[in-house]
Coordinates of C-alpha atoms and ligand atoms in Angstrom, one line a residue:
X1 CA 33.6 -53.9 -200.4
X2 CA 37.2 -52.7 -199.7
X3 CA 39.6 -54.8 -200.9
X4 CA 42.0 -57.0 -198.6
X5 CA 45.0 -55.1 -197.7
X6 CA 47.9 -55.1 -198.5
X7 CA 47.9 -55.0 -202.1
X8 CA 50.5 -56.5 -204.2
X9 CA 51.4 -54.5 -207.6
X10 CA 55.0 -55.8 -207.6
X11 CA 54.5 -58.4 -209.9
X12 CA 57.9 -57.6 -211.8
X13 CA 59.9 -58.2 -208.5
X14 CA 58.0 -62.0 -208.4
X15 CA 54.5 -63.2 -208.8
X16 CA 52.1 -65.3 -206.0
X17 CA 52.3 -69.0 -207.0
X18 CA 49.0 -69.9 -208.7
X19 CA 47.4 -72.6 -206.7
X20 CA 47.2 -74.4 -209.9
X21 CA 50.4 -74.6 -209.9
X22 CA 50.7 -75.2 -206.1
X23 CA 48.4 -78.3 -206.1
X24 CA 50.9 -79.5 -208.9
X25 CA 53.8 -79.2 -206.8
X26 CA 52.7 -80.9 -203.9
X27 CA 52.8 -84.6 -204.5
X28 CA 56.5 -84.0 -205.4
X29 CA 57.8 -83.6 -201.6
X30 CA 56.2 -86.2 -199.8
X31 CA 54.8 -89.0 -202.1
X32 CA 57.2 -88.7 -205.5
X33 CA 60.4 -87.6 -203.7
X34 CA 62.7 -89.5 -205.7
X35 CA 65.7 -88.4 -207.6
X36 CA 65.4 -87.8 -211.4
X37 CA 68.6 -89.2 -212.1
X38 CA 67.8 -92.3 -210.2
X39 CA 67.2 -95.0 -212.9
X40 CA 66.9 -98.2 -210.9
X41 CA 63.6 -98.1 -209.1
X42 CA 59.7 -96.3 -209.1
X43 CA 60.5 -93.3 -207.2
X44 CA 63.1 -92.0 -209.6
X45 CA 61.0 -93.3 -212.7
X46 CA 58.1 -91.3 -211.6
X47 CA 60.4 -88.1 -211.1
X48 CA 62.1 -88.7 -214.6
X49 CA 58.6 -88.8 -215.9
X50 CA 57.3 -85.8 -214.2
X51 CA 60.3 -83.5 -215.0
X52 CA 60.1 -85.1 -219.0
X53 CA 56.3 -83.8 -218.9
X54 CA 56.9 -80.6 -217.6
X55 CA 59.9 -80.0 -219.9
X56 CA 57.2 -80.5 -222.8
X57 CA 55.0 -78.0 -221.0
X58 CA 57.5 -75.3 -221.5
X59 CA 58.9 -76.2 -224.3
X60 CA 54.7 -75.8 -225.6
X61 CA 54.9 -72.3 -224.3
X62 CA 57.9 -71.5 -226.9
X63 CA 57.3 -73.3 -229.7
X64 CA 60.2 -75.8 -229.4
X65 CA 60.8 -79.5 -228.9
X66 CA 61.6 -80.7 -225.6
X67 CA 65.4 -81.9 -226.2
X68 CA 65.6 -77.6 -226.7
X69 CA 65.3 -77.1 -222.9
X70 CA 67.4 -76.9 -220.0
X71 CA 67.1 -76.8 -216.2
X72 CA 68.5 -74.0 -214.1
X73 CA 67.8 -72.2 -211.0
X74 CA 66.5 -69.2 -212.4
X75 CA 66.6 -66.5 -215.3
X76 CA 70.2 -65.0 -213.5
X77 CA 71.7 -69.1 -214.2
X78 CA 70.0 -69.1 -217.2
X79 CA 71.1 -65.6 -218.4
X80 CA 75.0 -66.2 -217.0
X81 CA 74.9 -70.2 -218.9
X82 CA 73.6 -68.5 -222.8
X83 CA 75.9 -65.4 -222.1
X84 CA 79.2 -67.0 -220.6
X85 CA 78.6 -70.2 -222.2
X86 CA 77.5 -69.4 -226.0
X87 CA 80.8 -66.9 -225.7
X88 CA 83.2 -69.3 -224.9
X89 CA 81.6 -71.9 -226.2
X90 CA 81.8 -69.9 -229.3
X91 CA 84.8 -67.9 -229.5
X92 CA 86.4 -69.1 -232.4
X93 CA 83.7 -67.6 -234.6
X94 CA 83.6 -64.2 -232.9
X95 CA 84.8 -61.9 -229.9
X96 CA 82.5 -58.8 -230.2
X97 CA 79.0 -59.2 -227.7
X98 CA 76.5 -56.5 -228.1
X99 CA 74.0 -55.8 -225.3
X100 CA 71.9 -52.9 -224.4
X101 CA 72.1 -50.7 -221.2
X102 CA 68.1 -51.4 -220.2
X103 CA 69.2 -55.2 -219.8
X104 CA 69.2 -56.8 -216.5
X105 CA 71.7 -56.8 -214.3
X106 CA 71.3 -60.7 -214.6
X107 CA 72.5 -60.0 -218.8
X108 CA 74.9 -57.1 -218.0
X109 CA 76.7 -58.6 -215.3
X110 CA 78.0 -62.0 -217.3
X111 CA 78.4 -59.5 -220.4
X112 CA 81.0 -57.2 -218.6
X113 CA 82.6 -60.2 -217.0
X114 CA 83.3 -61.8 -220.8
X115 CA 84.9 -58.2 -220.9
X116 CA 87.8 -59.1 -218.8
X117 CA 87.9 -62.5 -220.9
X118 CA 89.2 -60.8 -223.9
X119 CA 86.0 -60.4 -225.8
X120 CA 85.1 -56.5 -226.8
X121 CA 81.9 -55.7 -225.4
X122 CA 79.3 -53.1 -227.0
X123 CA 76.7 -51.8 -224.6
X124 CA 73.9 -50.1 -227.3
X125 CA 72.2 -47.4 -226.0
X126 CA 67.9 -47.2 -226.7
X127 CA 66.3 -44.1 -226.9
X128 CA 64.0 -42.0 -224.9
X129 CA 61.5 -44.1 -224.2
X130 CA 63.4 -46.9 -223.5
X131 CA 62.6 -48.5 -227.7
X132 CA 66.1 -50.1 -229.7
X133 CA 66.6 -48.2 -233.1
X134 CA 67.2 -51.3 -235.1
X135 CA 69.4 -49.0 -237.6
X136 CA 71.8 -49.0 -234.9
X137 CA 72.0 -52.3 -234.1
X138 CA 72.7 -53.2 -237.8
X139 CA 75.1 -50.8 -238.0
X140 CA 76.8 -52.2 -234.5
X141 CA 77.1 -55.7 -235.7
X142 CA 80.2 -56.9 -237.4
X143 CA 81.4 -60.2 -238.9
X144 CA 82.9 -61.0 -235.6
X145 CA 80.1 -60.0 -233.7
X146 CA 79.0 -63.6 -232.1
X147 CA 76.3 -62.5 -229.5
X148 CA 73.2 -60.1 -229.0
X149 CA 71.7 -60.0 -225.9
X150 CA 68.2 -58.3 -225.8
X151 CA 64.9 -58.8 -223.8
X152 CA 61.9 -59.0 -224.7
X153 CA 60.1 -57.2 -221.9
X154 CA 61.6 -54.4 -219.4
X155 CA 61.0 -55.2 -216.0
X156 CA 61.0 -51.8 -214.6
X157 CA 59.4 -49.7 -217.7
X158 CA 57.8 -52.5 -219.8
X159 CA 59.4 -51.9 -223.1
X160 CA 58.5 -54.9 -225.8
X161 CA 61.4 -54.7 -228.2
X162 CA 60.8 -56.3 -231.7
X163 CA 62.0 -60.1 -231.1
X164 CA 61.5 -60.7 -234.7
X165 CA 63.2 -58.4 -236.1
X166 CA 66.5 -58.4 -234.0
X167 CA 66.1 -62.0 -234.9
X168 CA 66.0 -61.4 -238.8
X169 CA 69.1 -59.2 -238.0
X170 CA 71.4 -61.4 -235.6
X171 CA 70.4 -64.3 -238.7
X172 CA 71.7 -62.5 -241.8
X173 CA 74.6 -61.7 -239.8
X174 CA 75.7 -65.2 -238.5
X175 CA 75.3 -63.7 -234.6
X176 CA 73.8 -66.1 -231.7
X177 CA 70.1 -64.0 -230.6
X178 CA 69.8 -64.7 -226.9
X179 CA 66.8 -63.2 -225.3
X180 CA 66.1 -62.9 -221.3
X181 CA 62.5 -63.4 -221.4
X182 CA 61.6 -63.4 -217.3
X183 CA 59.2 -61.2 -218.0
X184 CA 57.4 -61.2 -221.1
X185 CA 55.8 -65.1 -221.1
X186 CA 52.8 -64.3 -219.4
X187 CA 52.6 -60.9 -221.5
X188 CA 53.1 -61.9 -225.1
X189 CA 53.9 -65.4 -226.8
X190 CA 57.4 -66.1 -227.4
X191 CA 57.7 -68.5 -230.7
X192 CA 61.2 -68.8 -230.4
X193 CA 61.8 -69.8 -234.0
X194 CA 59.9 -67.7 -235.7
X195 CA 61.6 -64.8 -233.7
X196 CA 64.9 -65.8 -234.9
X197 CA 65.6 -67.1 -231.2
X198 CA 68.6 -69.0 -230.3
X199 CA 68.8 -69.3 -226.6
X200 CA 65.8 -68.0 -223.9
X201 CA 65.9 -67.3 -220.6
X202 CA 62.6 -68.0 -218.2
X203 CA 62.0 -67.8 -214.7
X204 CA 59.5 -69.9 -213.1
X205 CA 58.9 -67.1 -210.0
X206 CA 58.0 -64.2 -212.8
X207 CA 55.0 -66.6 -214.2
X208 CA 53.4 -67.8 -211.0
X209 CA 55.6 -70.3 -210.1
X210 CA 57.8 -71.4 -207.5
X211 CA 61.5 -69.1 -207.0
X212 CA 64.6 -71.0 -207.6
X213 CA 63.4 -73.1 -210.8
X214 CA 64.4 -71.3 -214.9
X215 CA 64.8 -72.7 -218.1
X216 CA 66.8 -72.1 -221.1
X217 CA 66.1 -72.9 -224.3
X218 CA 69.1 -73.7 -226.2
X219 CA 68.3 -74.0 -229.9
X220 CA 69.4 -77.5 -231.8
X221 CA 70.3 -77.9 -235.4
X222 CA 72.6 -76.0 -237.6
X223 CA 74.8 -74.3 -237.4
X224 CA 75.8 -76.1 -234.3
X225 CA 75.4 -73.7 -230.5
X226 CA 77.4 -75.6 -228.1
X227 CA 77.7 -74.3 -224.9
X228 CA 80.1 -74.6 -222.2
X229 CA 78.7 -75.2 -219.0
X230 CA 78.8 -73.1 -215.4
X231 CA 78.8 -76.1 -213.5
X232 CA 80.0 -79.5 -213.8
X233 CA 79.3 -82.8 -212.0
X234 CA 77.1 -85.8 -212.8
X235 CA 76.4 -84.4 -216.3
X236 CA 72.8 -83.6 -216.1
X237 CA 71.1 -81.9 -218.3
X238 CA 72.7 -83.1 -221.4
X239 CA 75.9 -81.9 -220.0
X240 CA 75.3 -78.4 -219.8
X241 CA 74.0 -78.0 -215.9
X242 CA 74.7 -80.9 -213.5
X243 CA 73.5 -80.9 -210.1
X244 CA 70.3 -82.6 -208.6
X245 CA 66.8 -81.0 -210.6
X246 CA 64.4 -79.3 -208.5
X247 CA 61.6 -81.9 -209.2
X248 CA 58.7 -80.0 -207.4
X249 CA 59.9 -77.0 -208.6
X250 CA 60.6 -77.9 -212.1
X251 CA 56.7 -79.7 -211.9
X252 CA 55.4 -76.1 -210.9
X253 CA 57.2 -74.6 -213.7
X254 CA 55.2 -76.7 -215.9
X255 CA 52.2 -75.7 -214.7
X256 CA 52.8 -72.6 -214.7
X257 CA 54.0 -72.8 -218.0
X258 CA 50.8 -74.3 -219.1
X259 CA 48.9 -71.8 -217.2
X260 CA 50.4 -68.8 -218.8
X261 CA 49.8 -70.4 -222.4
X262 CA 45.9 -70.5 -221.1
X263 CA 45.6 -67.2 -219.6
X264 CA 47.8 -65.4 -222.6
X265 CA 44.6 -65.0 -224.3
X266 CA 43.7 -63.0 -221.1
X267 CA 46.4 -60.3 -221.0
X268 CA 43.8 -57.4 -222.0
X269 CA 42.1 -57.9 -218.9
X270 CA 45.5 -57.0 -217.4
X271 CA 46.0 -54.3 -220.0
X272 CA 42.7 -52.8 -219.0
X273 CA 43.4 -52.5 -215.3
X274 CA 46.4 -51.4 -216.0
X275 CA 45.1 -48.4 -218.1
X276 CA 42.6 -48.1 -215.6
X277 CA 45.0 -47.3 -212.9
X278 CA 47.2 -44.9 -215.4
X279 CA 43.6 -43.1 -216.0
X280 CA 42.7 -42.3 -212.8
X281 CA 46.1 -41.6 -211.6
X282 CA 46.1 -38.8 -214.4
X283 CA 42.6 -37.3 -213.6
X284 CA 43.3 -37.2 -210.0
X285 CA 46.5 -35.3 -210.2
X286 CA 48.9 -33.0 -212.2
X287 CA 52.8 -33.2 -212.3
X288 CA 52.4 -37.0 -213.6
X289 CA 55.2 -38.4 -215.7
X290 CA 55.0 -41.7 -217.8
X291 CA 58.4 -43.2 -217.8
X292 CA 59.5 -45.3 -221.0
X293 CA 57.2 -46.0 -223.9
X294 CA 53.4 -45.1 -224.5
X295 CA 50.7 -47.5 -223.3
X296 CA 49.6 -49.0 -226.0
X297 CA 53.5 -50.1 -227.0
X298 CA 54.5 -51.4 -223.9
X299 CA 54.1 -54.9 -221.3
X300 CA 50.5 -54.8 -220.4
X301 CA 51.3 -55.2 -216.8
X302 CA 53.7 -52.2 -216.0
X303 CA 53.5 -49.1 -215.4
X304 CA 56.6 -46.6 -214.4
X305 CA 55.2 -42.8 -212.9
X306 CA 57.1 -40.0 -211.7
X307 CA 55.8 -37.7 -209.5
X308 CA 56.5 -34.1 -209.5
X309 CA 57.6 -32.8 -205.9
X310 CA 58.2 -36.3 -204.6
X311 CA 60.6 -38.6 -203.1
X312 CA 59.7 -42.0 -204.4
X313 CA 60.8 -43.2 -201.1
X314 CA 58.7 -41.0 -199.0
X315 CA 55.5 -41.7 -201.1
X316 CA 56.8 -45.6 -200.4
X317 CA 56.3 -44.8 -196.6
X318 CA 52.9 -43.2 -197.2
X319 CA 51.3 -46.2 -198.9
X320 CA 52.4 -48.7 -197.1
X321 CA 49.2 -50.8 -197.6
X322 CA 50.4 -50.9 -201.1
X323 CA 53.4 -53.3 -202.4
X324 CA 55.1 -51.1 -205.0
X325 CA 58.8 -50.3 -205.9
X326 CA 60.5 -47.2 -206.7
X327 CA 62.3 -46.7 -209.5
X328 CA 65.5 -47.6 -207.8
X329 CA 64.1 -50.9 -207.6
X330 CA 67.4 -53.1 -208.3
X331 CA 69.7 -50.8 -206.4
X332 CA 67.4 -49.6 -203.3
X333 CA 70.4 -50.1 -201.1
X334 CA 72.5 -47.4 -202.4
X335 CA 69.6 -45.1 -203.4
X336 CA 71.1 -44.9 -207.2
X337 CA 68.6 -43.9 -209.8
X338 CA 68.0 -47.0 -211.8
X339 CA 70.2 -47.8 -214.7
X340 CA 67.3 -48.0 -216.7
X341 CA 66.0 -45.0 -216.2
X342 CA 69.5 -43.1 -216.6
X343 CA 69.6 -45.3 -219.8
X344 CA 66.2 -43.3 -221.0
X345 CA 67.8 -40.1 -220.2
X346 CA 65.7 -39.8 -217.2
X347 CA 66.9 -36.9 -215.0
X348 CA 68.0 -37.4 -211.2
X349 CA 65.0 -35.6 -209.6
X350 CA 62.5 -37.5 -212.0
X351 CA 64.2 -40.9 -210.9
X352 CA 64.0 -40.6 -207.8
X353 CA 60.2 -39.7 -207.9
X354 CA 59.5 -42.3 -209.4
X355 CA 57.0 -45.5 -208.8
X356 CA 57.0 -48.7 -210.6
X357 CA 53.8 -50.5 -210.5
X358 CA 53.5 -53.9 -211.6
X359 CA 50.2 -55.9 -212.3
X360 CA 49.5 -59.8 -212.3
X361 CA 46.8 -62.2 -212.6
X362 CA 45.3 -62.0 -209.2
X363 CA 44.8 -57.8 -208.8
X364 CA 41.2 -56.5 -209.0
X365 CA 39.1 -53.1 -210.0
X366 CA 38.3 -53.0 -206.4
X367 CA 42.5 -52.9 -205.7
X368 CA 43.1 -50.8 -208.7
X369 CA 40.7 -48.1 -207.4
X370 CA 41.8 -48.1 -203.9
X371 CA 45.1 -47.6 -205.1
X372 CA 44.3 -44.7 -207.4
X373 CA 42.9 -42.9 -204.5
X374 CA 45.5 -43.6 -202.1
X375 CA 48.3 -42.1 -204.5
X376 CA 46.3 -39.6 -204.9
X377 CA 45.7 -38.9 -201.5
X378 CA 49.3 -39.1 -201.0
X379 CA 51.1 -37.6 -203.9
X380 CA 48.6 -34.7 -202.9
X381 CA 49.4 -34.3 -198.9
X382 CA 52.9 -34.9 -199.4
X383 CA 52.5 -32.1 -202.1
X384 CA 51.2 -30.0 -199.9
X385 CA 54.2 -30.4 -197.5
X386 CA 56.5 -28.9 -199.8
X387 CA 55.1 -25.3 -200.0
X388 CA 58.1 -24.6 -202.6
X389 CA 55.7 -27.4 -204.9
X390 CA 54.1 -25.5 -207.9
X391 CA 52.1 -27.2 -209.7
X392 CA 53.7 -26.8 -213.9
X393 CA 50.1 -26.9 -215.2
X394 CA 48.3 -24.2 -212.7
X395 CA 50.3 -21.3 -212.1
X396 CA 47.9 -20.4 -208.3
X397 CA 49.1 -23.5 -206.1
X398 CA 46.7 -25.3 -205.1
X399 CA 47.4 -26.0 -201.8
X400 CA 47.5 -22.9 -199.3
X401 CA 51.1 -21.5 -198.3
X402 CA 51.7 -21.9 -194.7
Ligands
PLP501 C1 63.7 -61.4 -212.4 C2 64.5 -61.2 -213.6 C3 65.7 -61.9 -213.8 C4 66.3 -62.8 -212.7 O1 65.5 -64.0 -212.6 P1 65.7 -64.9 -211.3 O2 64.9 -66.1 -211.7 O3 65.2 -64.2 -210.1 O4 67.2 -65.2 -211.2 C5 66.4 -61.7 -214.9 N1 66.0 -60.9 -215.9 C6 64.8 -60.3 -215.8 C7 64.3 -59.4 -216.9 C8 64.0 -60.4 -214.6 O5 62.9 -59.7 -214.5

C-alpha cells in the first residue's frame, strides 16, 4: 500500500504531538483550568499537583530531583536563562564563555550578546565532520573561563558530542557545563550528573510534545549556580522565571517526557530506517555526499545529503509530497549556507545542495521507500536537466546530451 502523503521527515524542525501525550493535555483546558499559583481553592490545587507530577516526569528523564527543574517556554528561554543568567549570575568567578560555531542560534545568540556585556567570548571551532577535539577545548579553558556551552545532539547534521567528557573537563576546571539538549532526549539518555551537567536545556515540541513549553535543569548543591533571571514578576519558579505556567502544556511535557524514557529503548528502530533510507539513497544514485559525521557516530534520526548538480531548493520543489529542509534550514530567508555546514568546512555549492532529513517516531518502511525512490527520481531528472552534470564516478554521462 502507498503510504499517506505528505510525508513528514522534518522531525528536527518539530515533532507531531503523540496522542499520548495529547490525551494528557486535554483535561487541562476545560475541566482543570486553574492557575498553578492559585493556593486557595481545588482548581489551583489540582494544577499545582499536575505541574509537581510532571516536573518529576522530566526530572525522571535526566536523572535529577524535581527541585532541579525549571519552567520556560522553550529550549531558546531555556538556552538565553543558563547562558545570560549563569554569566551574570556568575561573573565574579569568571568573564571568559566558550561555545562552539555548530551551536544553535538559540546558544550563539545569548553568547555574542554577553559579548557586548564585557565578558570575552571564545567561539571553538569542530572539525570536519562536525566532532569537538577535546584537546582543544582543554587547552581553550582558563581559570577565568566560567561557562561551556555545547549540545549534545546537532540538529541539522546529528553530531553526538561526548557529554561526559566535556563534563569531566568543565569539572576539573571549576567552569559551569551547560548543555542545549532539544534534540538528543529522545535519541540518547541524558544523566545529567553523571555527564558532569550543570544546567540543560529541553524542549517539549522536539520530543512530541506541545510548542511553547522547555525546561531547564539547573543543578543544586555545591558549589552554589545562582542564576539571575530574564523575567521578573510574581516569582515563580523559585524566582528564576515568573509569569503564569503553561499547565496543559507543561502536563504534555511530562508525558512526553515519560514517553521518550519508554520508547528510548526503541531508537534502533529509528536508526534502522534511517540507514535504510541512507542505503537506498546511495544505491540509487552517484554524486551523494554525507554531511557531518559517519552513521554509526551520529543522532539516529538525521541524516544531512548533498547532491551533486543540485539546488537544494529546486529538489525542495520537486518533492513536494515530502517534508524536508535544505541545509539552509535556519536561514532559508536569505538563502545563506548554514552556519553549520560552513563551520564543517562545507563548500558553497555543496551547501546549497544539500537536504536534511529528519526521522521521528511515527515514519514507516513504506515512507522510507517512497522517499528513496522519489529522490531518486528527482535528483536524477533534475540531473538530467543540467547537461553540463557529469557524473565524478562514470566518466560517459548517463543521461543523453541534448
Ligand atoms: C529547536 C531547537 C532550539 C529552540 O527550541 P524552541 O523550543 O523552539 O525555542 C534550540 N536548540 C536546538 C538544538 C533546537 O533544535
Amino acid at each position: 500500500m502507498p503510504p499517506a502523503l505528505p510525508i513528514y521527515l522534518d522531525n528536527h524542525a518539530t515533532t507531531r504531538v503523540d496522542p499520548r501525550v495529547l490525551e494528557a493535555m486535554l483535561p487541562f483546558f476545560t475541566e482543570s483550568y486553574g492557575n498553578a499559583a492559585s493556593r486557595s481553592h481545588r482548581f489551583g490545587y489540582q494544577a499545582k499537583s499536575a505541574v509537581e507530577t510532571a516536573r518529576t516526569q522530566v526530572a525522571d528523564l535526566l536523572g535529577c530531583s524535581a527541585k532541579e527543574i525549571i519552567w520556560t517556554s522553550g529550549a531558546t528561554e531555556s538556552n538565553n536563562l543558563a547562558i545570560l543568567g549563569a554569566a551574570r549570575g556568575q561573573a565574579k568567578r569568571g568573564t571568559h564563555i566558550v561555545t562552539l560555531a555548530t551551536e544553535h542560534k538559540a546558544v550563539l545568540d545569548p553568547v555574542e550578546a554577553l559579548g557586548s556585556e564585557g565578558f570575552e567570548v571564545q567561539v571553538l571551532p569542530v572539525s570536519g565532520d562536525g566532532t569537538l577535539d577535546l584537546q582543544r577545548l582543554e587547552s581553550a579553558l582558563r581559570p577565568d573561563t566560567l561557562l561551556v556551552s555545547a549540545m549534545a545532539a546537532n540538529n541539522e547534521v546529528g553530531v553526538l558530542h561526548d557529554l561526559a567528557a566535556i563534563g569531566e573537563i568543565c569539572r576539573r576546571n571549576g567552569t559551569i557545563f551547560h548543555c542545549d539538549a532539544a534534540q538528543a532526549c529522545t535519541i540518547r539518555p541524558l544523566p545529567v550528573r553523571d555527564l558532569g551537567i550543570d544546567l540543560l536545556s529541553l524542549s517539549a515540541h522536539k520530543m512530541y510534545g506541545p510548542k511553547g513549553v522547555g525546561a531547564l535543569y539547573v543543578r543544586r548543591g555545591r558549589p552554589k549556580l545562582k542564576l539571575i533571571p530574564l523575567l521578573f514578576g510574581g516569582g515563580h519558579e523559585r524566582g528564576m522565571r515568573s509569569g503564569t505556567l503553561d499547565v496543559p502544556g507543561i502536563v504534555g511535557m511530562g508525558a512526553a517526557a515519560v514517553l521518550a524514557r519508554e520508547e528510548l529503548p526503541r531508537v534502533d528502530q529509528l536508526r534502522t530506517r534511517r540507514d535504510r533510507l541512507f542505503d537506498g539513497i546511495i544505491a540509487a544514485l552517484s554524486g551523494v555526499h554525507l554531511n557531518g559525521p559517519p552513521l554509526d557516530n551520529r543522532a539516529a534520526n538525521n541524516l544531512n545529503l548533498s547532491f551533486d548538480g543540485i539546488e537544494a531548493e529546486a529538489l525542495l520543489m520537486a518533492i513536494r509530497d515530502i517534508a524536508v529542509s535544505t541545509g539552509s534550514a535556519c536561514t532559508s530567508a536569505t538563502l545563506e549556507p548554514s552556519h553549520v555546514l560552513r563551520a564543517l568546512g562545507i563548500e558553497a555549492d555543496r551547501a546549497h545542495s544539500s537536504l536534511r532529513f529528519g526521522l521521528g517516531r511515527f515514519n514507516t518502511d513504506e515512507e522510507i521507500d517512497y522517499v528513496i525512490q522519489r529522490v531518486a527520481a528527482s535528483v536524477t531528472q533534475l540531473r538530467a536537466m543540467r547537461p553540463l552534470y557529469e557524473d565524478p564516478e562514470d566518466p560517459e554521462p548517463k543521461w543523453p546530451l541534448p
